[in-house]
Backbone as a chain_set.jsonl record, in Angstrom:
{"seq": "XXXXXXXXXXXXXXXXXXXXXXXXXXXXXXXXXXXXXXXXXXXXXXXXXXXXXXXXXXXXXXXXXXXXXXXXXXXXXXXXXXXXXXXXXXXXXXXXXXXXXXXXXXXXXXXXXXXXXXXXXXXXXXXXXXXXXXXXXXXXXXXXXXXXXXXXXX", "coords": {"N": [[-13.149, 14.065, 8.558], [-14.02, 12.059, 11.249], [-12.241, 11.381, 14.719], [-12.822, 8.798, 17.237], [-11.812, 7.997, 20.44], [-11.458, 4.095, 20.738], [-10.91, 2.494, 22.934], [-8.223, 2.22, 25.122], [-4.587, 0.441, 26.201], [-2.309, -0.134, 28.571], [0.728, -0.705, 29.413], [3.632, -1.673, 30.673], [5.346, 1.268, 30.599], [4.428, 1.97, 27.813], [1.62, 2.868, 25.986], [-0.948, 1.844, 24.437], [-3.305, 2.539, 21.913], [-6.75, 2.333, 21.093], [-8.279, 3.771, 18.059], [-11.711, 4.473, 16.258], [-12.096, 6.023, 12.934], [-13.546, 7.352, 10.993], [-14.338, 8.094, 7.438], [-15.593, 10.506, 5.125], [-16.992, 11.334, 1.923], [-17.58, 13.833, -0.231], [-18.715, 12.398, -2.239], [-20.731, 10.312, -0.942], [-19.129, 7.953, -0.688], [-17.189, 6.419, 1.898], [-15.004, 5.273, 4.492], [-14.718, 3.002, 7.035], [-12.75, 2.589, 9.783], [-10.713, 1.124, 12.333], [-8.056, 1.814, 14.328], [-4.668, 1.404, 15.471], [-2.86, 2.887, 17.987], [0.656, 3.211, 18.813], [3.732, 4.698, 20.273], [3.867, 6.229, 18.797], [3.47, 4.969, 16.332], [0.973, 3.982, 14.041], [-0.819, 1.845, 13.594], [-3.289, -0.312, 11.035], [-6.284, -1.921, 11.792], [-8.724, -2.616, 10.85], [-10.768, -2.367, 8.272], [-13.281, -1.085, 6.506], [-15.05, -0.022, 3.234], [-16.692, 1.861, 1.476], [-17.628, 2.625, -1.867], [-15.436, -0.317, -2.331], [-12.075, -0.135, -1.581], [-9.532, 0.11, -3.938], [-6.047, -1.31, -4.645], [-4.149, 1.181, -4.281], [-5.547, 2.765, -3.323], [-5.462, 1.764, -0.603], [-2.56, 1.362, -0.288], [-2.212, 4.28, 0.56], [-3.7, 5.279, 2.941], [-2.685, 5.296, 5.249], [-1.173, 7.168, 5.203], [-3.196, 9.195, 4.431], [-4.633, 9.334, 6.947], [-2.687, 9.158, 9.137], [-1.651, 11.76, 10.603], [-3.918, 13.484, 11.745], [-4.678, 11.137, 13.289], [-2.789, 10.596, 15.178], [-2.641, 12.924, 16.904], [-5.123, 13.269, 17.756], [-5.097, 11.1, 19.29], [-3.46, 11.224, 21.241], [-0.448, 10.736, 20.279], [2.459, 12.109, 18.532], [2.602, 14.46, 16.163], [3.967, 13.559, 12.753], [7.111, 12.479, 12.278], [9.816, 14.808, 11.539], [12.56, 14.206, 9.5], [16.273, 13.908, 8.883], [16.694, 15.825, 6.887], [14.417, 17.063, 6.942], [11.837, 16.74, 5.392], [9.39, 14.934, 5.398], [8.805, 11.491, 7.744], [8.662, 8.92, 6.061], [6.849, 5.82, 6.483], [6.806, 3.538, 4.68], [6.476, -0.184, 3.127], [7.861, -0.53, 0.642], [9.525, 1.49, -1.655], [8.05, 4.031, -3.624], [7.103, 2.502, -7.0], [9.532, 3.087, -9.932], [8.818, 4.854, -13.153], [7.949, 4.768, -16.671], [10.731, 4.228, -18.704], [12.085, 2.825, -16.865], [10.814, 1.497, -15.144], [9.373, -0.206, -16.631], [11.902, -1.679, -17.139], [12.545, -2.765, -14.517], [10.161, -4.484, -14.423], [10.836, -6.031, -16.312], [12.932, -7.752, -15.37], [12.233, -8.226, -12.696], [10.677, -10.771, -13.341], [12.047, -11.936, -15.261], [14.114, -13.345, -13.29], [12.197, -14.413, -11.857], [10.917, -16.441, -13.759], [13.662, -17.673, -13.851], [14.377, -18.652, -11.285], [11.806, -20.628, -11.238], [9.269, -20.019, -10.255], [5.82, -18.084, -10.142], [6.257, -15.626, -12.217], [4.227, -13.327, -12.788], [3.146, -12.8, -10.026], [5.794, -12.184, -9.164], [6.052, -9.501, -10.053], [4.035, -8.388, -9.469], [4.487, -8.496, -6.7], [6.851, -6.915, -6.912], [6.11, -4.452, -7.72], [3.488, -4.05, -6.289], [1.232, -3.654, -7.007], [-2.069, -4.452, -8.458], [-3.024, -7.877, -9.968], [-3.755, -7.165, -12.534], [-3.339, -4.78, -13.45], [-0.396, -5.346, -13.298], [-0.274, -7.135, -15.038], [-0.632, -5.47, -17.27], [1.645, -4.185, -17.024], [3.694, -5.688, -17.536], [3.19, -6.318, -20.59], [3.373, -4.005, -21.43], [6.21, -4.457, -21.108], [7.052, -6.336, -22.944], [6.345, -5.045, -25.345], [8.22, -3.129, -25.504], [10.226, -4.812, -26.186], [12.082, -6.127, -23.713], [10.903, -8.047, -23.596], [10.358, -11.613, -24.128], [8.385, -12.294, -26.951], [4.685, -13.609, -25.923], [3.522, -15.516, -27.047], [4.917, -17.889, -29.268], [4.522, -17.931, -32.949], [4.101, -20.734, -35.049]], "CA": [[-12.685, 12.858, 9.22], [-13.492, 11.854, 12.635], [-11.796, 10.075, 15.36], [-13.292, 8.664, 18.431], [-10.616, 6.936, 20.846], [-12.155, 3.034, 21.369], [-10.279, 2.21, 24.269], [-6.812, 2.273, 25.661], [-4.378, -0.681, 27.083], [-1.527, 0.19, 29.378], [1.776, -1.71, 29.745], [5.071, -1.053, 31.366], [5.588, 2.496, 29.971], [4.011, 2.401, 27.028], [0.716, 2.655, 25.93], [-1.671, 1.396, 23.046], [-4.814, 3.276, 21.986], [-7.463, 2.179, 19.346], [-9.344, 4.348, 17.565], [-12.247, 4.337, 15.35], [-11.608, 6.442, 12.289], [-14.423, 7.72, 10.016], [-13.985, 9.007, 6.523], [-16.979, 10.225, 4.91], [-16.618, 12.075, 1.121], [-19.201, 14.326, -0.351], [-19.665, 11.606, -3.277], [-21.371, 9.245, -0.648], [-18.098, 7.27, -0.116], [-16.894, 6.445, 2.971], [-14.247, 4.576, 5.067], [-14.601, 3.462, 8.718], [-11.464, 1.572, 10.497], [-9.882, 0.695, 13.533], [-6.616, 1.945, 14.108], [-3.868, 0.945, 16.918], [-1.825, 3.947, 18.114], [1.508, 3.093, 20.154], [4.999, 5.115, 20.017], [3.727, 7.443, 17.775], [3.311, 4.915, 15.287], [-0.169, 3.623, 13.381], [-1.506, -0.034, 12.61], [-4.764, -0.131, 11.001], [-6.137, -3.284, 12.348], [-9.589, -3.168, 10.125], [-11.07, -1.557, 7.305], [-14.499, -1.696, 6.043], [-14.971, 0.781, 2.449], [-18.1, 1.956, 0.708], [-17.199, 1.498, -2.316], [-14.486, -0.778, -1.674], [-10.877, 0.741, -2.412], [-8.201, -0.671, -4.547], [-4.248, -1.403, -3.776], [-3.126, 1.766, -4.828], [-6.083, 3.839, -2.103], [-5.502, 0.975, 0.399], [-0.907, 1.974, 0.103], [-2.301, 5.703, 0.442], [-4.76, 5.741, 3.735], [-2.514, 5.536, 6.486], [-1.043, 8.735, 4.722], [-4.661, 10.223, 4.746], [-5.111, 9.816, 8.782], [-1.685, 9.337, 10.189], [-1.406, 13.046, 11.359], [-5.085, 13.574, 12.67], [-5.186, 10.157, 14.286], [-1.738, 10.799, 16.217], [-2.928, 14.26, 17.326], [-6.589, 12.947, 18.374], [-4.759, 9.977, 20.209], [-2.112, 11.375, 21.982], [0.642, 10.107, 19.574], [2.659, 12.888, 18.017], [2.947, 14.071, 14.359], [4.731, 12.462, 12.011], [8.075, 13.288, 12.671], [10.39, 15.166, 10.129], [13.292, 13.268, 8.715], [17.448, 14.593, 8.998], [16.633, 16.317, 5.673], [13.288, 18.21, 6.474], [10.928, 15.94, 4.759], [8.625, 14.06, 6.505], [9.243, 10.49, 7.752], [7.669, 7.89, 5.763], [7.255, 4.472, 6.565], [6.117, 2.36, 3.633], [6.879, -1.046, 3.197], [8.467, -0.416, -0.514], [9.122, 2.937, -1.642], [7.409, 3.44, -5.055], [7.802, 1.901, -8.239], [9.947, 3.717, -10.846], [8.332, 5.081, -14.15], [8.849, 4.797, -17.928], [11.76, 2.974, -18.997], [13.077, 2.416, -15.948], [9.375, 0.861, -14.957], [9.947, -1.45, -18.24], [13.422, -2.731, -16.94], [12.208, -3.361, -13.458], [9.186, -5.199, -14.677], [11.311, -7.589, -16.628], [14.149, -8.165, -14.457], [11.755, -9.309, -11.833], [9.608, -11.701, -14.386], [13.101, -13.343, -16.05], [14.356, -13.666, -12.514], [11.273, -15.318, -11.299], [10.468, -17.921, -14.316], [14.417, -18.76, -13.662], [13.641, -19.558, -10.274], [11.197, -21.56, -11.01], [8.488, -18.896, -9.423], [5.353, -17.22, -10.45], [6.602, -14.392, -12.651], [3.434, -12.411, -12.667], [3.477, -12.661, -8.975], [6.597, -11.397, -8.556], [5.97, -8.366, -10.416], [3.086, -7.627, -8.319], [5.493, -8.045, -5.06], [7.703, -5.743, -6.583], [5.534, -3.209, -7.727], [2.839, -3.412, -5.411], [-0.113, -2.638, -8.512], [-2.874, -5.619, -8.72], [-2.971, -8.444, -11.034], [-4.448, -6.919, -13.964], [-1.843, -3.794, -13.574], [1.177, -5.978, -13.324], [-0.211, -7.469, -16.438], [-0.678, -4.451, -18.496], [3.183, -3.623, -16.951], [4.521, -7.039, -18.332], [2.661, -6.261, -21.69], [4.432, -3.015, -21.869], [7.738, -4.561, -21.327], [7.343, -7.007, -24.139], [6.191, -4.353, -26.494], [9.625, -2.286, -25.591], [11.414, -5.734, -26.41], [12.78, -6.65, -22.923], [10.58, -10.039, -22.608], [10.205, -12.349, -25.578], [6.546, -12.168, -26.935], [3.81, -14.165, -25.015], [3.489, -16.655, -28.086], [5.619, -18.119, -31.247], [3.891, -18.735, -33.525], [5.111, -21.322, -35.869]], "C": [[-13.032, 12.977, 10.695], [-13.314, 10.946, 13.151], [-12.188, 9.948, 16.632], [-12.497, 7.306, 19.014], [-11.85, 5.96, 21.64], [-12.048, 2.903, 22.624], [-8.633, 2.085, 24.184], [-5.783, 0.954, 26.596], [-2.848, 0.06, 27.583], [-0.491, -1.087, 29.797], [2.981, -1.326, 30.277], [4.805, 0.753, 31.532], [5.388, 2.988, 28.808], [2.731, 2.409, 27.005], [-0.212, 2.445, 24.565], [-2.982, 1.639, 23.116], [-5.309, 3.163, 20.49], [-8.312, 2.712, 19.23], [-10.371, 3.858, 16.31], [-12.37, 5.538, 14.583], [-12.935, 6.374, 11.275], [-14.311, 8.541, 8.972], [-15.337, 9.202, 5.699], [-16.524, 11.747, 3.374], [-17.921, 12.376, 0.995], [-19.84, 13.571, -1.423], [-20.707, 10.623, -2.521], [-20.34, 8.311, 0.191], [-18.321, 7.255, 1.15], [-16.128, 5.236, 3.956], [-14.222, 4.11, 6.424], [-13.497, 2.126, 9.121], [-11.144, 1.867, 12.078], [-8.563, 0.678, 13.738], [-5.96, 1.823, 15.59], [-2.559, 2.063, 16.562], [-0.918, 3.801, 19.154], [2.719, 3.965, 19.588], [4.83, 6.354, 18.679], [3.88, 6.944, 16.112], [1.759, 3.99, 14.71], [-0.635, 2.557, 12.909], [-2.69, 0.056, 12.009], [-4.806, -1.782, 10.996], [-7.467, -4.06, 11.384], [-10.392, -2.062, 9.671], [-12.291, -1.638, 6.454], [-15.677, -0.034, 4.86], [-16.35, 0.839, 1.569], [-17.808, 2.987, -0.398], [-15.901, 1.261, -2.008], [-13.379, 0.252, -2.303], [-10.035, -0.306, -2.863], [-6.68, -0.412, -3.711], [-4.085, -0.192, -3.454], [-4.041, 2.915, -3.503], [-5.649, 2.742, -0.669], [-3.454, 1.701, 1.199], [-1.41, 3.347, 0.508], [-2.96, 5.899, 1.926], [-4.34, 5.666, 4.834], [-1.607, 7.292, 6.252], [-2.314, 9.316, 5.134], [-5.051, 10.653, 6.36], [-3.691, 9.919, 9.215], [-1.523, 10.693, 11.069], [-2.347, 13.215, 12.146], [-5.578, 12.529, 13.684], [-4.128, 10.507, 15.316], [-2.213, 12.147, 16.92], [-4.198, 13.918, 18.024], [-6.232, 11.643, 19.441], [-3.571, 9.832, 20.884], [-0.693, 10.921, 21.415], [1.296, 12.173, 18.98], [2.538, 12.94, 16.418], [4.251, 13.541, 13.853], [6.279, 13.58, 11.868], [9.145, 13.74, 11.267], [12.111, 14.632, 10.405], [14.934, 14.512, 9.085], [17.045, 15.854, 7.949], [14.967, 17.072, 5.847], [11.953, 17.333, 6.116], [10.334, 15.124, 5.462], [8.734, 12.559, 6.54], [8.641, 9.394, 7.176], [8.031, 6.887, 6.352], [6.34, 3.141, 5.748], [7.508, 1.329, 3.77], [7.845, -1.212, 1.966], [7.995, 1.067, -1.057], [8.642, 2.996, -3.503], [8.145, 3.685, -6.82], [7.831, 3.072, -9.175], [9.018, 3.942, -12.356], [8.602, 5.297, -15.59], [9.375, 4.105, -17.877], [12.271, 2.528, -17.619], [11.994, 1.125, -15.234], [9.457, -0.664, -15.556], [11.143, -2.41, -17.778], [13.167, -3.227, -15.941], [11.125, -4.401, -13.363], [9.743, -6.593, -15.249], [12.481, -8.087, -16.087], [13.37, -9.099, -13.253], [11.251, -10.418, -12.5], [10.956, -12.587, -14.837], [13.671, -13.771, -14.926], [13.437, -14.585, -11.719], [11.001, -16.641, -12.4], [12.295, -18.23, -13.631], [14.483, -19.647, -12.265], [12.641, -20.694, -10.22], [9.806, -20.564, -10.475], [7.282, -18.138, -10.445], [5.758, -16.072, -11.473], [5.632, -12.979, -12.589], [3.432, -12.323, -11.041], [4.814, -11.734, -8.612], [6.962, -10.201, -8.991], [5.059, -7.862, -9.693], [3.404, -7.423, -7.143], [6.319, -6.817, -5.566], [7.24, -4.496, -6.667], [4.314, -2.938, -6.822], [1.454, -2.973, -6.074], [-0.92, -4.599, -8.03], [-2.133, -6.467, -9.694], [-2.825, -8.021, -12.337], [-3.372, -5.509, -14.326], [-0.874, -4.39, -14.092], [0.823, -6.551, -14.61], [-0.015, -6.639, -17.96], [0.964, -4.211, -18.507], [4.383, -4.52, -18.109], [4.611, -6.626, -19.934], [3.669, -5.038, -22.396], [6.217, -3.041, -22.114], [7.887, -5.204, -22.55], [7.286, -6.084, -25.144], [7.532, -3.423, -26.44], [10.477, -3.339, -26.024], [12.117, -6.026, -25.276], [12.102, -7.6, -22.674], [10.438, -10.456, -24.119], [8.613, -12.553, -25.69], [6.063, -13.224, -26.402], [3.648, -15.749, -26.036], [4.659, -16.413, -29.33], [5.344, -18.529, -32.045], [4.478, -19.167, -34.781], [4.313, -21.705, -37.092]], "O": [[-12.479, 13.834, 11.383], [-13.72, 9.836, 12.806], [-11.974, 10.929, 17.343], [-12.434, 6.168, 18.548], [-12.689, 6.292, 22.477], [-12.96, 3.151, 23.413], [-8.011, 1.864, 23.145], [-6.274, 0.55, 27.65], [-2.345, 0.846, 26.779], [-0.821, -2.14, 30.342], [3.118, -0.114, 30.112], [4.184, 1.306, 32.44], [5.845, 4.077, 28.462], [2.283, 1.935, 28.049], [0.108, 3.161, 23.616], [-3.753, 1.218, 23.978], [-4.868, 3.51, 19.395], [-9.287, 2.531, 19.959], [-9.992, 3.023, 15.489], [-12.779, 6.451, 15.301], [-13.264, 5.277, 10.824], [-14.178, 9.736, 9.238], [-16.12, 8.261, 5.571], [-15.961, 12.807, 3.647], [-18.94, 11.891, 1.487], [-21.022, 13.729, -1.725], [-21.543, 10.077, -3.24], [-20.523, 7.957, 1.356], [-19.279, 7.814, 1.684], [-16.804, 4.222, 4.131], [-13.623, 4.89, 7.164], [-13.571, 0.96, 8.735], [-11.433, 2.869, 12.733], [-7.874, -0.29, 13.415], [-6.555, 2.074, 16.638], [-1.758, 2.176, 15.635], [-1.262, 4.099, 20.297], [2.763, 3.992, 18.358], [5.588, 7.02, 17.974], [4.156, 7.611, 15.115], [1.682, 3.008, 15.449], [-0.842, 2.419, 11.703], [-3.398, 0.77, 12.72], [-4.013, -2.612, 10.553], [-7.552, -5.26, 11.124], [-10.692, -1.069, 10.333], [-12.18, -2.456, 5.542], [-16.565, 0.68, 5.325], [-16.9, -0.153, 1.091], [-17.718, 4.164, -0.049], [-15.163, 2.128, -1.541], [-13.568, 1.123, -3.152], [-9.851, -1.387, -2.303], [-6.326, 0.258, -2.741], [-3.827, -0.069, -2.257], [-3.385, 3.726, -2.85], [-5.587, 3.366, 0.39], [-3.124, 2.162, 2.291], [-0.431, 3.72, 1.156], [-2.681, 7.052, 2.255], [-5.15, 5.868, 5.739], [-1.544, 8.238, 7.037], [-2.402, 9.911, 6.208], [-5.512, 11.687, 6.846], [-3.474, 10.996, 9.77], [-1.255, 10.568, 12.264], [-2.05, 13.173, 13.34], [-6.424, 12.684, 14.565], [-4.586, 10.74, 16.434], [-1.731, 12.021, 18.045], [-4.254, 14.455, 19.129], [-7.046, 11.279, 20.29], [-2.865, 8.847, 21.098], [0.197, 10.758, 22.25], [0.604, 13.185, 19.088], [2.425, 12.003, 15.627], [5.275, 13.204, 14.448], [6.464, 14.755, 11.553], [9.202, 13.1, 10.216], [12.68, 14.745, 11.491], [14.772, 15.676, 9.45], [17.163, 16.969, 8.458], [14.431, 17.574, 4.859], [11.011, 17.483, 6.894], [11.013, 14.523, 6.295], [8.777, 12.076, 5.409], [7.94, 8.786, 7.985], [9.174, 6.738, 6.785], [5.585, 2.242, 6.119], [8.671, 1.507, 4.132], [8.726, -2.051, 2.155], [6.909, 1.645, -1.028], [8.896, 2.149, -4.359], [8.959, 4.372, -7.436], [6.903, 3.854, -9.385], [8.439, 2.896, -12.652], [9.542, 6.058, -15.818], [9.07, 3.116, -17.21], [13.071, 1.594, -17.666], [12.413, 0.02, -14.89], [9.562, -1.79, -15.068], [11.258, -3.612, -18.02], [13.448, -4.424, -15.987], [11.088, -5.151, -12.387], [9.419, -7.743, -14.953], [12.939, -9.082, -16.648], [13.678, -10.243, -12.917], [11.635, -11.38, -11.835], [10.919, -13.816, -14.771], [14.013, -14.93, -15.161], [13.91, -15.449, -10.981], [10.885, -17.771, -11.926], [12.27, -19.134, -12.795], [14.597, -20.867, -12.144], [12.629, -21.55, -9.335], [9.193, -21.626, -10.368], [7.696, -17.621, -11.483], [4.942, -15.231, -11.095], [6.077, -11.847, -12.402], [3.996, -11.251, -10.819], [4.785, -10.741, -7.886], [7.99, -9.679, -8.559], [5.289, -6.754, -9.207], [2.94, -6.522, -6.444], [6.494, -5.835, -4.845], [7.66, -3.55, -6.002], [4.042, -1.768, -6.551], [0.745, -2.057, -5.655], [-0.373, -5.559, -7.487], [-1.052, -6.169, -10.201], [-1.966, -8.403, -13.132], [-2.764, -5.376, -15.388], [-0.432, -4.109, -15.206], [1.734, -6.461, -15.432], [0.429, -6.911, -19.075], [1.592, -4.068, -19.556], [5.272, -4.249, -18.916], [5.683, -6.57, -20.537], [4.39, -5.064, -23.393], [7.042, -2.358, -22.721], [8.759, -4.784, -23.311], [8.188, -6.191, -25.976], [7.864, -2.97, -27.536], [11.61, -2.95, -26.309], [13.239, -6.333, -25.678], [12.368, -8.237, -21.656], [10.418, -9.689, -25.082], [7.827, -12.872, -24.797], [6.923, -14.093, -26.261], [3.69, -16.882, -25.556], [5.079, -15.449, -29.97], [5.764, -19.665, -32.262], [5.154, -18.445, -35.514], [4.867, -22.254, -38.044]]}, "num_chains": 1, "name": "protein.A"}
């Protein structure tokens, strides 16, 4: 990985520094972004993937730099938590597995048709997986019996 600081903006007492961020694997891959470093915490502002990445590398890649970009851009590391463990900061912490997966899948889905709402949508807000995921998830709930099958056929 390397990071080469773009430029720097200066305000009161804080300060905001964007780097450019190069990831380069030995398959060929390779990631290059633009990241905004203030308070010791990480925005990525733009992301441009060869081949592209899915949801699930896209939730994962401020994990991959956060430490080496804060350290290469004057930010500190990622600070450790009351408990030792290091501080995350995801937007939803991740989705449960197995049955419990199954119940959360259709709790959001019967809560969303009664709304009135998307249902496949709002399985993909809650879990955070693509389309075509959240579909296989759905699929799995019906086959455990917590959604009523997809058709009735009469």
């Amino acid at each position: 990985m390397s990071v080469r600081r773009a430029w720097e903006v200066r305000e009161n007492d804080t300060a905001t520094t964007w780097c450019d961020v190069r990831l380069s694997f030995a398959d060929g891959a390779g990631v290059d972004l633009l990241a905004a470093v203030c308070e010791g915490c990480v925005c990525i502002e733009d992301v441009r993937a060869r081949p592209a990445l899915s949801l699930d590398d896209m939730a994962v890649l401020a994990d991959w730099i956060e430490g080496p970009l804060l350290e290469a851009c004057g930010g500190t590391a990622v600070e450790a938590g009351g408990d030792g463990s290091p501080d995350r900061r995801h937007a939803r912490p991740a989705p449960p597995r197995g049955v419990e997966s199954r119940r959360l899948v259709a709790g959001e889905y019967l809560a969303a048709q009664r709304a009135g709402r998307d249902p496949v949508l709002a399985v993909m807000s809650a879990t955070g997986y693509s389309r075509r995921r959240s579909l296989r998830l759905i699929a799995g709930a019906r086959d455990a019996g917590l959604l009523a099958p997809r058709h009735v056929r009469r």
